[in-house]
């Protein structure tokens, strides 16, 4: 399954998965442009895999303030994108509620994203889906630049709040 940029924008408007269910942030906090692959049984743990892209533009708002004279995309925005994508996976899986980041086990940054970067890629490997008492997903996520992992987050947790 794939989702175009117009699908992503619809997900940020809140009705894509039904009113009151999973929704992506809008405007400046939306950290992805398209989902190039979603598989509910693939990935490293055979519980689901999601791959997405974000086109980097030199005029993105964060480069002007992080850091003056030394612009770099804040690592926390890449981490947020991984949570956003896990929320999409849960919404696509039919779990009701609004996705909320609940935590992360470990995060490691080994590279940086500069204004001259063309695109980055995200990978989510779902480890576990919990349906009750609180619907929640647990996954490992990666940010790739030119095919190399530059951010790694283990045990990302997103819960579906009703």
Coordinates of N, CA and C in Angstrom, one line a residue:
X1 N 0.8 -1.2 0.0 CA 0.0 0.0 0.0 C 0.9 1.2 0.0
X2 N 0.5 2.3 -0.7 CA 1.2 3.5 -0.8 C 0.2 4.7 -0.6
X3 N 0.7 5.8 -0.1 CA -0.1 7.0 0.1 C 0.6 8.2 -0.5
X4 N -0.1 8.9 -1.3 CA 0.4 10.1 -2.0 C 0.5 11.3 -1.1
X5 N 1.1 12.3 -1.6 CA 1.1 13.6 -0.8 C -0.3 14.1 -0.5
X6 N -1.2 14.0 -1.5 CA -2.6 14.4 -1.2 C -3.3 13.5 -0.1
X7 N -2.9 12.2 -0.1 CA -3.4 11.4 1.0 C -2.9 11.8 2.4
X8 N -1.6 12.2 2.4 CA -0.9 12.7 3.6 C -1.6 13.9 4.1
X9 N -1.9 14.8 3.2 CA -2.6 16.1 3.6 C -4.0 15.8 4.1
X10 N -4.7 14.8 3.5 CA -6.0 14.4 4.0 C -5.9 13.8 5.4
X11 N -4.8 13.1 5.7 CA -4.6 12.5 7.0 C -4.3 13.6 8.0
X12 N -3.8 14.7 7.6 CA -3.5 15.9 8.5 C -4.8 16.7 8.8
X13 N -5.8 16.5 8.0 CA -7.1 17.2 8.1 C -8.0 16.5 9.1
X14 N -7.8 15.2 9.4 CA -8.5 14.5 10.4 C -9.6 13.6 10.1
X15 N -9.9 13.5 8.8 CA -11.1 12.6 8.5 C -10.6 11.3 7.7
X16 N -9.4 11.2 7.4 CA -8.9 10.1 6.6 C -9.2 8.7 7.2
X17 N -9.0 8.6 8.5 CA -9.3 7.3 9.3 C -10.6 7.4 10.0
X18 N -11.4 8.4 9.8 CA -12.7 8.7 10.4 C -12.5 9.7 11.6
X19 N -13.6 10.4 11.8 CA -13.5 11.5 12.8 C -13.2 10.9 14.2
X20 N -12.3 11.6 14.9 CA -11.8 11.1 16.2 C -10.8 10.1 16.2
X21 N -10.3 9.7 15.0 CA -9.2 8.6 14.9 C -7.9 9.2 14.5
X22 N -7.0 8.4 14.2 CA -5.6 8.8 13.9 C -5.6 10.0 12.9
X23 N -4.7 10.9 13.2 CA -4.5 12.2 12.4 C -3.1 12.6 12.5
X24 N -2.6 13.0 11.3 CA -1.2 13.6 11.3 C -1.3 15.1 11.6
X25 N -0.2 15.6 12.1 CA -0.1 17.1 12.3 C -0.2 17.8 11.0
X26 N -0.5 19.1 11.0 CA -0.5 19.8 9.8 C 0.6 20.9 9.7
X27 N 0.6 21.5 8.6 CA 1.5 22.6 8.3 C 2.9 22.3 8.7
X28 N 3.5 23.1 9.5 CA 5.0 23.0 9.7 C 5.4 21.8 10.5
X29 N 4.5 21.2 11.3 CA 4.8 20.0 12.0 C 4.7 18.7 11.3
X30 N 4.1 18.7 10.1 CA 4.0 17.5 9.2 C 5.4 17.2 8.6
X31 N 6.0 16.1 9.0 CA 7.4 15.8 8.7 C 7.5 14.7 7.7
X32 N 6.5 14.5 6.8 CA 6.6 13.5 5.7 C 5.8 14.0 4.5
X33 N 6.2 13.5 3.4 CA 5.5 13.9 2.1 C 4.7 12.8 1.5
X34 N 5.2 11.6 1.6 CA 4.5 10.4 1.1 C 4.9 9.2 1.8
X35 N 4.0 8.2 1.8 CA 4.3 6.9 2.3 C 4.4 6.0 1.1
X36 N 5.6 5.5 0.9 CA 5.9 4.7 -0.3 C 5.7 3.2 -0.1
X37 N 5.5 2.8 1.1 CA 5.2 1.3 1.3 C 4.6 1.1 2.7
X38 N 3.5 0.4 2.8 CA 2.9 0.0 4.1 C 2.5 -1.4 3.9
X39 N 3.0 -2.3 4.8 CA 2.7 -3.7 4.8 C 2.4 -4.1 6.2
X40 N 1.2 -4.7 6.5 CA 0.8 -5.0 7.8 C 1.4 -6.3 8.4
X41 N 2.2 -7.0 7.5 CA 2.8 -8.3 8.0 C 4.3 -8.4 7.7
X42 N 4.9 -7.3 7.2 CA 6.3 -7.4 6.8 C 7.2 -6.8 7.9
X43 N 8.4 -6.4 7.5 CA 9.3 -5.8 8.4 C 10.2 -6.8 9.2
X44 N 11.1 -6.3 9.9 CA 12.0 -7.2 10.7 C 11.3 -8.2 11.6
X45 N 10.2 -7.8 12.2 CA 9.5 -8.6 13.2 C 8.3 -9.3 12.6
X46 N 8.0 -9.1 11.3 CA 6.9 -9.7 10.6 C 5.5 -9.2 11.2
X47 N 5.5 -8.0 11.8 CA 4.3 -7.5 12.4 C 3.8 -6.2 11.6
X48 N 4.7 -5.7 10.7 CA 4.3 -4.6 9.9 C 5.6 -3.7 9.6
X49 N 5.5 -3.1 8.4 CA 6.6 -2.3 7.9 C 6.0 -1.1 7.2
X50 N 6.6 0.1 7.5 CA 6.2 1.3 6.8 C 7.4 2.1 6.4
X51 N 7.4 2.6 5.1 CA 8.5 3.4 4.6 C 7.9 4.7 4.0
X52 N 8.6 5.8 4.3 CA 8.1 7.1 3.9 C 9.2 8.0 3.5
X53 N 8.9 9.1 2.9 CA 9.9 10.1 2.4 C 9.5 11.5 2.9
X54 N 10.5 12.3 3.1 CA 10.3 13.7 3.4 C 11.3 14.5 2.5
X55 N 10.8 15.4 1.7 CA 11.7 16.2 0.8 C 12.2 17.4 1.6
X56 N 13.5 17.6 1.7 CA 14.1 18.7 2.4 C 14.2 19.9 1.5
X57 N 13.8 21.0 2.0 CA 13.9 22.3 1.3 C 14.7 23.2 2.1
X58 N 15.6 23.9 1.5 CA 16.5 24.9 2.2 C 15.7 25.9 3.0
X59 N 14.5 26.2 2.6 CA 13.7 27.2 3.3 C 12.8 26.7 4.4
X60 N 12.9 25.4 4.8 CA 12.1 24.9 5.9 C 12.4 25.8 7.1
X61 N 11.3 26.0 7.9 CA 11.4 26.9 9.0 C 12.5 26.6 10.0
X62 N 12.8 25.4 10.3 CA 13.7 25.0 11.3 C 15.1 25.4 11.0
X63 N 15.5 25.5 9.7 CA 16.9 25.8 9.4 C 17.2 27.3 9.8
X64 N 16.2 28.1 9.8 CA 16.5 29.6 10.1 C 16.8 29.7 11.6
X65 N 16.4 28.8 12.5 CA 16.6 29.0 13.9 C 17.4 27.9 14.6
X66 N 17.8 26.9 13.9 CA 18.5 25.7 14.5 C 19.7 25.3 13.6
X67 N 20.8 25.9 13.7 CA 21.3 26.9 14.5 C 21.6 28.1 13.6
X68 N 21.6 29.3 14.1 CA 21.9 30.5 13.3 C 23.4 30.3 12.8
X69 N 23.6 30.4 11.6 CA 25.0 30.3 11.0 C 25.4 28.8 10.9
X70 N 24.7 27.9 11.4 CA 25.0 26.4 11.3 C 23.7 25.6 11.2
X71 N 22.9 25.8 10.1 CA 21.6 25.2 10.0 C 21.6 23.7 9.9
X72 N 20.8 23.1 10.7 CA 20.6 21.6 10.7 C 19.2 21.3 11.2
X73 N 18.6 20.3 10.6 CA 17.3 19.8 11.1 C 17.4 19.3 12.5
X74 N 16.5 19.8 13.4 CA 16.5 19.2 14.8 C 16.2 17.7 14.8
X75 N 17.0 17.0 15.5 CA 16.8 15.5 15.6 C 15.5 15.2 16.1
X76 N 14.9 16.0 17.0 CA 13.6 15.7 17.6 C 12.5 15.7 16.5
X77 N 12.7 16.5 15.4 CA 11.7 16.4 14.4 C 11.7 15.1 13.6
X78 N 12.9 14.6 13.4 CA 12.9 13.2 12.8 C 12.3 12.2 13.7
X79 N 12.6 12.3 15.0 CA 12.0 11.4 16.0 C 10.4 11.5 15.9
X80 N 10.0 12.8 15.9 CA 8.5 13.0 15.8 C 7.9 12.4 14.6
X81 N 8.6 12.4 13.5 CA 8.1 11.8 12.2 C 8.0 10.3 12.4
X82 N 8.8 9.7 13.1 CA 8.7 8.2 13.4 C 7.5 7.9 14.2
X83 N 7.2 8.8 15.2 CA 6.0 8.6 16.0 C 4.7 8.8 15.1
X84 N 4.8 9.9 14.2 CA 3.7 10.2 13.3 C 3.4 8.9 12.4
X85 N 4.4 8.3 11.9 CA 4.2 7.2 11.0 C 3.7 6.0 11.8
X86 N 4.1 5.7 13.0 CA 3.6 4.6 13.8 C 2.1 4.9 14.0
X87 N 1.7 6.1 14.2 CA 0.3 6.5 14.4 C -0.5 6.2 13.1
X88 N 0.1 6.5 12.0 CA -0.6 6.2 10.7 C -0.8 4.7 10.6
X89 N 0.2 3.9 10.9 CA 0.1 2.4 10.9 C -1.0 1.9 11.7
X90 N -1.2 2.5 12.9 CA -2.2 2.1 13.8 C -3.6 2.5 13.3
X91 N -3.7 3.7 12.7 CA -5.0 4.1 12.1 C -5.3 3.2 10.9
X92 N -4.3 2.9 10.1 CA -4.6 2.0 8.9 C -5.0 0.6 9.4
X93 N -4.5 0.2 10.6 CA -4.8 -1.1 11.1 C -6.2 -1.2 11.7
X94 N -6.9 0.0 11.7 CA -8.3 0.0 12.2 C -8.4 0.3 13.7
X95 N -7.3 0.6 14.4 CA -7.4 0.9 15.8 C -8.1 2.3 16.0
X96 N -9.1 2.4 16.8 CA -9.8 3.7 17.1 C -9.0 4.5 18.1
X97 N -9.2 5.8 17.9 CA -8.6 6.8 18.8 C -7.6 7.7 18.2
X98 N -7.2 8.7 18.9 CA -6.2 9.6 18.4 C -4.8 9.2 18.8
X99 N -3.9 9.1 17.9 CA -2.5 8.7 18.2 C -1.8 9.7 19.1
X100 N -1.1 9.2 20.1 CA -0.3 10.1 20.9 C 1.0 9.3 21.3
X101 N 2.2 10.1 21.1 CA 3.4 9.5 21.4 C 3.5 9.2 22.9
X102 N 3.9 8.0 23.3 CA 3.9 7.6 24.7 C 5.4 7.4 25.2
X103 N 6.3 7.3 24.3 CA 7.7 7.1 24.8 C 8.6 6.5 23.7
X104 N 9.8 6.3 24.1 CA 10.8 5.7 23.2 C 11.8 5.1 24.1
X105 N 12.4 3.9 23.7 CA 13.3 3.2 24.6 C 14.7 3.9 24.5
X106 N 15.2 4.0 23.3 CA 16.6 4.5 23.1 C 16.7 5.2 21.8
X107 N 17.4 6.3 21.7 CA 17.5 7.1 20.5 C 19.0 7.3 20.3
X108 N 19.4 7.2 19.0 CA 20.8 7.4 18.7 C 20.9 8.2 17.4
X109 N 21.7 9.3 17.4 CA 21.9 10.1 16.2 C 23.3 10.0 15.8
X110 N 23.5 9.6 14.5 CA 24.9 9.4 14.0 C 25.1 10.2 12.7
X111 N 24.2 11.1 12.4 CA 24.3 12.0 11.2 C 23.4 13.2 11.3
X112 N 23.6 14.1 10.4 CA 22.8 15.3 10.4 C 22.1 15.6 9.1
X113 N 21.1 16.4 9.1 CA 20.4 16.8 7.9 C 20.5 18.3 7.7
X114 N 21.2 18.6 6.6 CA 21.5 20.0 6.3 C 20.6 20.5 5.2
X115 N 20.5 21.8 5.0 CA 19.6 22.4 4.0 C 19.8 21.9 2.5
X116 N 21.0 21.5 2.2 CA 21.3 21.0 0.8 C 20.9 19.5 0.6
X117 N 20.4 18.9 1.7 CA 19.9 17.5 1.6 C 18.7 17.5 0.7
X118 N 18.6 16.5 -0.2 CA 17.4 16.5 -1.1 C 16.2 15.8 -0.4
X119 N 16.4 14.6 0.2 CA 15.3 13.9 0.8 C 15.9 13.0 1.9
X120 N 15.0 12.6 2.8 CA 15.3 11.6 3.8 C 14.2 10.5 3.7
X121 N 14.5 9.4 4.3 CA 13.6 8.3 4.2 C 13.4 7.8 5.7
X122 N 12.2 7.3 5.9 CA 11.9 6.8 7.3 C 11.5 5.3 7.1
X123 N 11.9 4.5 8.0 CA 11.5 3.1 8.1 C 11.0 2.8 9.5
X124 N 9.8 2.1 9.6 CA 9.2 1.7 10.8 C 9.1 0.2 10.7
X125 N 9.6 -0.5 11.7 CA 9.4 -2.0 11.9 C 8.6 -2.2 13.1
X126 N 7.3 -2.6 12.9 CA 6.4 -2.8 14.0 C 6.8 -4.1 14.8
X127 N 6.9 -4.0 16.1 CA 7.3 -5.1 17.0 C 6.1 -5.7 17.6
X128 N 5.1 -4.9 18.0 CA 4.0 -5.4 18.8 C 2.8 -4.4 18.6
X129 N 1.6 -5.0 18.5 CA 0.3 -4.2 18.6 C -0.4 -4.7 19.8
X130 N -0.8 -3.8 20.7 CA -1.6 -4.2 21.9 C -3.0 -3.6 21.6
X131 N -4.0 -4.3 21.8 CA -5.4 -3.9 21.5 C -6.1 -3.4 22.8
X132 N -5.8 -4.0 23.9 CA -6.6 -3.7 25.2 C -5.6 -3.7 26.3
X133 N -5.7 -3.0 27.4 CA -6.8 -2.0 27.6 C -6.6 -0.7 26.9
X134 N -5.4 -0.4 26.5 CA -5.1 0.8 25.7 C -4.5 0.3 24.4
X135 N -5.1 0.6 23.3 CA -4.5 0.3 22.0 C -3.2 1.0 21.8
X136 N -2.2 0.3 21.5 CA -0.8 0.8 21.4 C 0.0 0.0 20.4
X137 N 0.9 0.8 19.8 CA 1.9 0.1 18.9 C 3.3 0.3 19.5
X138 N 4.2 -0.6 19.3 CA 5.6 -0.5 19.6 C 6.4 -0.9 18.4
X139 N 7.4 -0.1 18.1 CA 8.1 -0.3 16.9 C 9.6 0.3 17.0
X140 N 10.4 -0.2 16.1 CA 11.7 0.4 15.9 C 11.7 1.3 14.7
X141 N 12.3 2.4 14.7 CA 12.3 3.4 13.6 C 13.7 3.8 13.2
X142 N 13.8 4.2 11.9 CA 15.1 4.6 11.4 C 14.9 5.8 10.5
X143 N 15.8 6.7 10.5 CA 15.9 7.8 9.5 C 17.1 7.6 8.7
X144 N 16.9 7.5 7.4 CA 18.0 7.3 6.4 C 18.3 8.5 5.6
X145 N 19.6 8.7 5.4 CA 20.0 9.8 4.4 C 21.0 9.1 3.4
X146 N 20.6 9.2 2.2 CA 21.4 8.5 1.1 C 21.6 7.0 1.4
X147 N 20.6 6.4 1.9 CA 20.6 5.0 2.1 C 21.3 4.5 3.4
X148 N 21.8 5.5 4.2 CA 22.5 5.1 5.4 C 21.7 5.6 6.6
X149 N 21.6 4.7 7.7 CA 20.8 5.1 8.9 C 21.6 6.2 9.6
X150 N 20.9 7.3 9.9 CA 21.5 8.4 10.7 C 20.8 8.6 12.0
X151 N 19.6 8.1 12.2 CA 18.9 8.1 13.4 C 18.3 6.7 13.6
X152 N 18.4 6.3 14.9 CA 17.8 5.0 15.2 C 17.0 5.2 16.5
X153 N 15.8 4.7 16.5 CA 15.0 4.8 17.7 C 14.3 3.4 18.0
X154 N 14.6 2.9 19.2 CA 14.0 1.6 19.5 C 12.9 1.8 20.5
X155 N 11.9 0.9 20.3 CA 10.8 0.8 21.2 C 10.0 2.1 21.2
X156 N 9.7 2.7 20.0 CA 8.8 3.8 19.9 C 7.5 3.3 20.4
X157 N 6.7 4.2 21.1 CA 5.4 3.8 21.6 C 4.4 4.9 21.2
X158 N 3.3 4.5 20.6 CA 2.2 5.3 20.3 C 0.9 4.7 20.8
X159 N 0.2 5.4 21.6 CA -1.1 4.9 22.1 C -2.3 5.6 21.4
X160 N -3.4 4.9 21.3 CA -4.6 5.5 20.7 C -5.6 5.9 21.8
X161 N -5.6 7.2 22.0 CA -6.4 7.8 23.1 C -7.8 8.0 22.6
X162 N -8.8 7.6 23.4 CA -10.2 7.8 23.0 C -10.9 8.8 23.9

